[in-house]
Amino acid sequence: MEGSVELALALSESRVRGVAATPHCRADHPKVVPGELSARCAQLSAELAARGIDLGVVHAGEVDLAWALEASDEDLRAVSFRGLGQDLLVETPYGPLTSTFETLLFRIALRGYRLLLAHPERNPTFQEDPERIEALVARGTLVQITSSSLLRSPRSSRSAKLAHRLLEDGQVHVIASDSHGPAAPGRASLAEGTLAAAEIVGRPQAWWLVERVPQAIILGKPLPPAPAPAMPRRRGGVLGRLRAR
C-alpha cells in the first residue's frame, strides 16, 4: 500500500489525473487474483482520498497471451478495464514472435474484446518487421507505447526507432508511463512522454494519445477521431519517406 500511495502522489504531482492499475496476469505472478482487483483498487482509492491525493484509479490487468487464452470468461472480464468486459491490455512478448501470434491474438478478440497491445516497440520481431503491427492496427488492434521509448534516441535504440516510426505513421493510440513503482529505474514519466510526443506529432495529437483515447478505453466507448497530423506522415518505402521530408 505504501508503495502504491508513493507512486500515486508522484503521479498526481506531475498533473496526472487518472491511472489504470494493470498488474501482470501471467503464470509467474500467481498472487495476482483477477477477482480481487476491483476491491483492491477501491481500497487504494479510499486510502488516497483519506490522504488528500487527487488521483482517480481504475483496475485492469496486463495479460499474457498464453494466460488470456486459458482464462475463464469471468477472469478475463475481471482484468478488463474497469471490469466492463470490453477492452483488454495485452502484453507484447519480449522474445521473437511465432507466425501464429496474430491468430492467437484474434482468438482473444473474438471473445468480444478490443485489444490494446502494450509496448510492441520492445519486441525484436516487430522491430524487424513493423508491417506486422500495421496489419494488426488495420484489423482493429490498438497500440500503446511507453514514454521511455520516446525519450531515447532512435539512432541508438531499436525500441525508440520503432516507437518514433509508429507515432509518426499514426499507428499509436496510447502513451503510457509503464510505471512499476515509485522508484522504478529507467521509466520516464507520462509528462515527459507527452512532451516528447508533442515535439514529434504536435500537441493536439499528443493530447489525444494521453487524454482522449485513454478516457474512451476506460469508459468502453468508441475512439474519438484523431486530430489532423501536424506534419506529413510517411507513406511507406523510400519514395514515400522522401515525400514526407
Short mmCIF file of C-alpha atoms in Angstrom, two decimals:
data_model
loop_
_atom_site.label_atom_id
_atom_site.label_comp_id
_atom_site.label_asym_id
_atom_site.label_seq_id
_atom_site.Cartn_x
_atom_site.Cartn_y
_atom_site.Cartn_z
CA MET A 1 0.00 0.00 0.00
CA GLU A 2 2.76 2.46 0.90
CA GLY A 3 4.49 1.95 -2.43
CA SER A 4 1.21 2.47 -4.28
CA VAL A 5 0.49 5.66 -2.35
CA GLU A 6 4.01 6.96 -3.03
CA LEU A 7 3.61 6.33 -6.76
CA ALA A 8 0.13 7.87 -6.76
CA LEU A 9 1.47 11.00 -5.09
CA ALA A 10 4.23 11.32 -7.67
CA LEU A 11 1.73 10.90 -10.49
CA SER A 12 -0.64 13.44 -9.01
CA GLU A 13 2.16 15.97 -8.54
CA SER A 14 3.09 15.57 -12.22
CA ARG A 15 -0.52 16.52 -13.15
CA VAL A 16 -1.76 13.03 -13.96
CA ARG A 17 -5.47 12.94 -13.15
CA GLY A 18 -6.22 9.25 -13.54
CA VAL A 19 -4.35 5.97 -13.77
CA ALA A 20 -5.19 2.40 -14.69
CA ALA A 21 -3.62 -0.10 -12.30
CA THR A 22 -2.60 -3.03 -14.52
CA PRO A 23 -0.75 -5.79 -12.63
CA HIS A 24 0.73 -8.59 -14.72
CA CYS A 25 -1.62 -11.50 -15.30
CA ARG A 26 0.60 -14.45 -16.14
CA ALA A 27 1.85 -17.72 -14.71
CA ASP A 28 4.83 -16.20 -12.87
CA HIS A 29 2.57 -13.76 -10.96
CA PRO A 30 0.31 -16.17 -9.05
CA LYS A 31 -0.54 -13.61 -6.37
CA VAL A 32 -2.49 -11.52 -8.90
CA VAL A 33 -6.04 -12.81 -8.46
CA PRO A 34 -8.48 -11.38 -11.05
CA GLY A 35 -11.46 -11.47 -8.71
CA GLU A 36 -9.62 -9.37 -6.12
CA LEU A 37 -8.58 -6.47 -8.35
CA SER A 38 -11.73 -4.39 -8.09
CA ALA A 39 -11.77 -4.48 -4.27
CA ARG A 40 -8.04 -3.80 -4.03
CA CYS A 41 -8.43 -0.81 -6.32
CA ALA A 42 -11.31 0.51 -4.21
CA GLN A 43 -9.16 0.11 -1.09
CA LEU A 44 -6.36 2.11 -2.69
CA SER A 45 -8.76 4.81 -3.84
CA ALA A 46 -10.11 5.16 -0.30
CA GLU A 47 -6.58 5.47 1.07
CA LEU A 48 -5.69 8.15 -1.48
CA ALA A 49 -8.83 10.12 -0.65
CA ALA A 50 -8.03 9.89 3.07
CA ARG A 51 -4.57 11.32 2.40
CA GLY A 52 -5.86 14.07 0.14
CA ILE A 53 -4.21 12.72 -3.02
CA ASP A 54 -6.32 13.72 -6.02
CA LEU A 55 -5.88 10.80 -8.41
CA GLY A 56 -8.53 8.58 -9.96
CA VAL A 57 -7.63 4.88 -10.08
CA VAL A 58 -9.34 2.17 -12.10
CA HIS A 59 -8.48 -1.51 -12.18
CA ALA A 60 -7.43 -3.70 -15.10
CA GLY A 61 -4.61 -6.12 -15.86
CA GLU A 62 -1.76 -6.55 -18.32
CA VAL A 63 -2.50 -10.02 -19.62
CA ASP A 64 -0.03 -12.52 -21.00
CA LEU A 65 -1.21 -14.06 -24.27
CA ALA A 66 -0.98 -17.65 -23.03
CA TRP A 67 -2.72 -16.72 -19.76
CA ALA A 68 -5.53 -14.97 -21.60
CA LEU A 69 -6.14 -17.91 -23.93
CA GLU A 70 -6.65 -20.21 -20.94
CA ALA A 71 -8.54 -17.74 -18.73
CA SER A 72 -12.19 -18.23 -17.94
CA ASP A 73 -14.72 -15.70 -19.21
CA GLU A 74 -15.12 -14.49 -15.63
CA ASP A 75 -11.41 -13.93 -15.05
CA LEU A 76 -10.90 -12.27 -18.42
CA ARG A 77 -13.71 -9.84 -17.74
CA ALA A 78 -12.31 -9.12 -14.26
CA VAL A 79 -8.98 -7.95 -15.73
CA SER A 80 -10.54 -5.84 -18.49
CA PHE A 81 -10.56 -2.09 -17.92
CA ARG A 82 -12.96 -1.38 -15.04
CA GLY A 83 -14.26 -4.92 -15.40
CA LEU A 84 -16.52 -3.81 -18.24
CA GLY A 85 -15.61 -6.76 -20.46
CA GLN A 86 -14.79 -4.51 -23.41
CA ASP A 87 -11.08 -3.60 -23.51
CA LEU A 88 -8.03 -5.70 -22.65
CA LEU A 89 -4.39 -4.68 -22.26
CA VAL A 90 -2.30 -7.49 -23.76
CA GLU A 91 1.41 -7.74 -23.04
CA THR A 92 3.61 -8.00 -26.12
CA PRO A 93 6.14 -10.83 -25.66
CA TYR A 94 9.77 -9.80 -25.30
CA GLY A 95 11.08 -12.69 -27.40
CA PRO A 96 10.66 -13.37 -31.13
CA LEU A 97 7.07 -13.81 -32.23
CA THR A 98 5.81 -17.01 -33.79
CA SER A 99 3.95 -16.98 -37.10
CA THR A 100 0.75 -17.73 -35.16
CA PHE A 101 0.94 -14.68 -32.88
CA GLU A 102 -1.72 -12.74 -34.76
CA THR A 103 -4.02 -15.75 -34.91
CA LEU A 104 -3.79 -16.25 -31.16
CA LEU A 105 -4.33 -12.56 -30.55
CA PHE A 106 -7.52 -12.55 -32.59
CA ARG A 107 -8.78 -15.60 -30.73
CA ILE A 108 -8.95 -13.32 -27.71
CA ALA A 109 -10.57 -10.54 -29.73
CA LEU A 110 -13.25 -12.98 -30.87
CA ARG A 111 -14.31 -13.31 -27.24
CA GLY A 112 -15.66 -9.78 -27.56
CA TYR A 113 -12.68 -7.59 -26.66
CA ARG A 114 -10.98 -4.59 -28.19
CA LEU A 115 -7.28 -5.23 -27.64
CA LEU A 116 -4.65 -2.72 -26.58
CA LEU A 117 -1.16 -4.05 -27.30
CA ALA A 118 1.38 -2.96 -24.67
CA HIS A 119 4.92 -1.86 -25.63
CA PRO A 120 5.22 -3.59 -29.04
CA GLU A 121 8.20 -1.35 -29.78
CA ARG A 122 10.31 -3.54 -27.48
CA ASN A 123 9.73 -6.72 -29.49
CA PRO A 124 12.56 -7.82 -31.85
CA THR A 125 10.18 -9.26 -34.45
CA PHE A 126 8.20 -6.04 -34.70
CA GLN A 127 11.45 -4.10 -34.85
CA GLU A 128 12.49 -6.16 -37.87
CA ASP A 129 9.04 -6.18 -39.47
CA PRO A 130 6.94 -3.14 -38.47
CA GLU A 131 4.40 -4.02 -41.14
CA ARG A 132 3.09 -6.74 -38.83
CA ILE A 133 1.99 -4.05 -36.36
CA GLU A 134 0.44 -2.01 -39.15
CA ALA A 135 -1.59 -5.07 -40.22
CA LEU A 136 -2.80 -5.53 -36.64
CA VAL A 137 -3.87 -1.89 -36.42
CA ALA A 138 -5.71 -2.23 -39.72
CA ARG A 139 -7.72 -5.06 -38.18
CA GLY A 140 -8.67 -3.04 -35.11
CA THR A 141 -5.90 -3.67 -32.57
CA LEU A 142 -4.86 -0.60 -30.59
CA VAL A 143 -1.20 0.17 -29.84
CA GLN A 144 0.27 1.52 -26.61
CA ILE A 145 3.89 2.67 -26.45
CA THR A 146 5.85 3.77 -23.39
CA SER A 147 7.11 7.22 -22.51
CA SER A 148 10.63 5.86 -22.13
CA SER A 149 10.75 4.76 -25.77
CA LEU A 150 10.13 8.35 -26.87
CA LEU A 151 12.88 9.77 -24.66
CA ARG A 152 15.64 7.64 -26.18
CA SER A 153 17.38 8.39 -29.45
CA PRO A 154 16.16 6.38 -32.47
CA ARG A 155 19.79 6.22 -33.59
CA SER A 156 20.90 4.29 -30.53
CA SER A 157 17.78 2.35 -29.52
CA ARG A 158 15.78 -0.06 -31.68
CA SER A 159 12.72 0.30 -29.47
CA ALA A 160 12.93 4.09 -29.78
CA LYS A 161 13.33 3.84 -33.55
CA LEU A 162 10.18 1.74 -33.87
CA ALA A 163 8.21 3.88 -31.40
CA HIS A 164 9.05 7.04 -33.33
CA ARG A 165 8.13 5.40 -36.63
CA LEU A 166 4.78 4.14 -35.33
CA LEU A 167 3.99 7.52 -33.83
CA GLU A 168 4.86 9.41 -36.99
CA ASP A 169 2.81 7.00 -39.09
CA GLY A 170 -0.30 7.30 -36.93
CA GLN A 171 -0.10 3.72 -35.66
CA VAL A 172 -0.13 4.64 -31.94
CA HIS A 173 -3.27 5.13 -29.83
CA VAL A 174 -1.94 5.46 -26.26
CA ILE A 175 1.21 6.55 -24.47
CA ALA A 176 1.73 5.03 -21.02
CA SER A 177 4.21 5.58 -18.22
CA ASP A 178 4.53 1.82 -17.59
CA SER A 179 5.47 2.67 -14.02
CA HIS A 180 6.23 -0.37 -11.89
CA GLY A 181 6.74 1.50 -8.66
CA PRO A 182 7.69 4.86 -7.14
CA ALA A 183 11.40 4.41 -7.90
CA ALA A 184 11.39 2.10 -10.92
CA PRO A 185 14.65 2.62 -12.85
CA GLY A 186 14.60 3.67 -16.49
CA ARG A 187 10.94 4.68 -16.53
CA ALA A 188 10.12 8.08 -17.99
CA SER A 189 7.11 9.93 -16.63
CA LEU A 190 3.92 10.37 -18.60
CA ALA A 191 4.58 14.12 -18.67
CA GLU A 192 7.97 13.54 -20.31
CA GLY A 193 6.44 11.18 -22.85
CA THR A 194 3.68 13.66 -23.65
CA LEU A 195 6.15 16.47 -24.27
CA ALA A 196 8.28 14.21 -26.47
CA ALA A 197 5.23 13.17 -28.49
CA ALA A 198 4.16 16.80 -28.89
CA GLU A 199 7.54 17.60 -30.43
CA ILE A 200 7.10 14.73 -32.92
CA VAL A 201 3.42 14.97 -33.92
CA GLY A 202 2.15 18.18 -32.32
CA ARG A 203 0.23 18.98 -29.14
CA PRO A 204 -3.30 18.02 -30.32
CA GLN A 205 -2.13 14.55 -31.32
CA ALA A 206 -0.15 14.11 -28.10
CA TRP A 207 -3.20 15.10 -26.03
CA TRP A 208 -5.32 12.61 -27.98
CA LEU A 209 -2.86 9.85 -27.00
CA VAL A 210 -2.79 10.57 -23.26
CA GLU A 211 -6.23 12.00 -22.59
CA ARG A 212 -8.96 11.37 -25.14
CA VAL A 213 -8.19 7.78 -26.19
CA PRO A 214 -7.44 6.52 -22.65
CA GLN A 215 -10.70 8.08 -21.49
CA ALA A 216 -12.62 6.27 -24.25
CA ILE A 217 -10.97 2.97 -23.32
CA ILE A 218 -11.73 3.38 -19.63
CA LEU A 219 -15.36 4.21 -20.43
CA GLY A 220 -15.66 1.42 -23.00
CA LYS A 221 -16.61 3.85 -25.77
CA PRO A 222 -15.54 4.20 -29.44
CA LEU A 223 -12.33 6.11 -30.01
CA PRO A 224 -12.69 9.81 -30.79
CA PRO A 225 -11.42 10.90 -34.22
CA ALA A 226 -7.71 11.62 -34.31
CA PRO A 227 -6.68 15.21 -34.91
CA ALA A 228 -5.13 16.10 -38.24
CA PRO A 229 -1.40 15.31 -38.22
CA ALA A 230 0.90 18.23 -37.58
CA MET A 231 3.26 17.04 -40.32
CA PRO A 232 3.14 14.71 -43.33
CA ARG A 233 3.31 11.05 -42.47
CA ARG A 234 5.48 8.52 -44.25
CA ARG A 235 3.61 6.55 -46.86
CA GLY A 236 5.89 3.53 -46.94
CA GLY A 237 9.05 2.73 -48.85
CA VAL A 238 11.88 5.05 -49.81
CA LEU A 239 9.79 7.26 -52.12
CA GLY A 240 7.11 7.75 -49.51
CA ARG A 241 9.64 8.77 -46.90
CA LEU A 242 11.32 11.20 -49.28
CA ARG A 243 7.95 12.82 -49.99
CA ALA A 244 7.32 13.14 -46.27
CA ARG A 245 10.58 15.01 -45.90
#
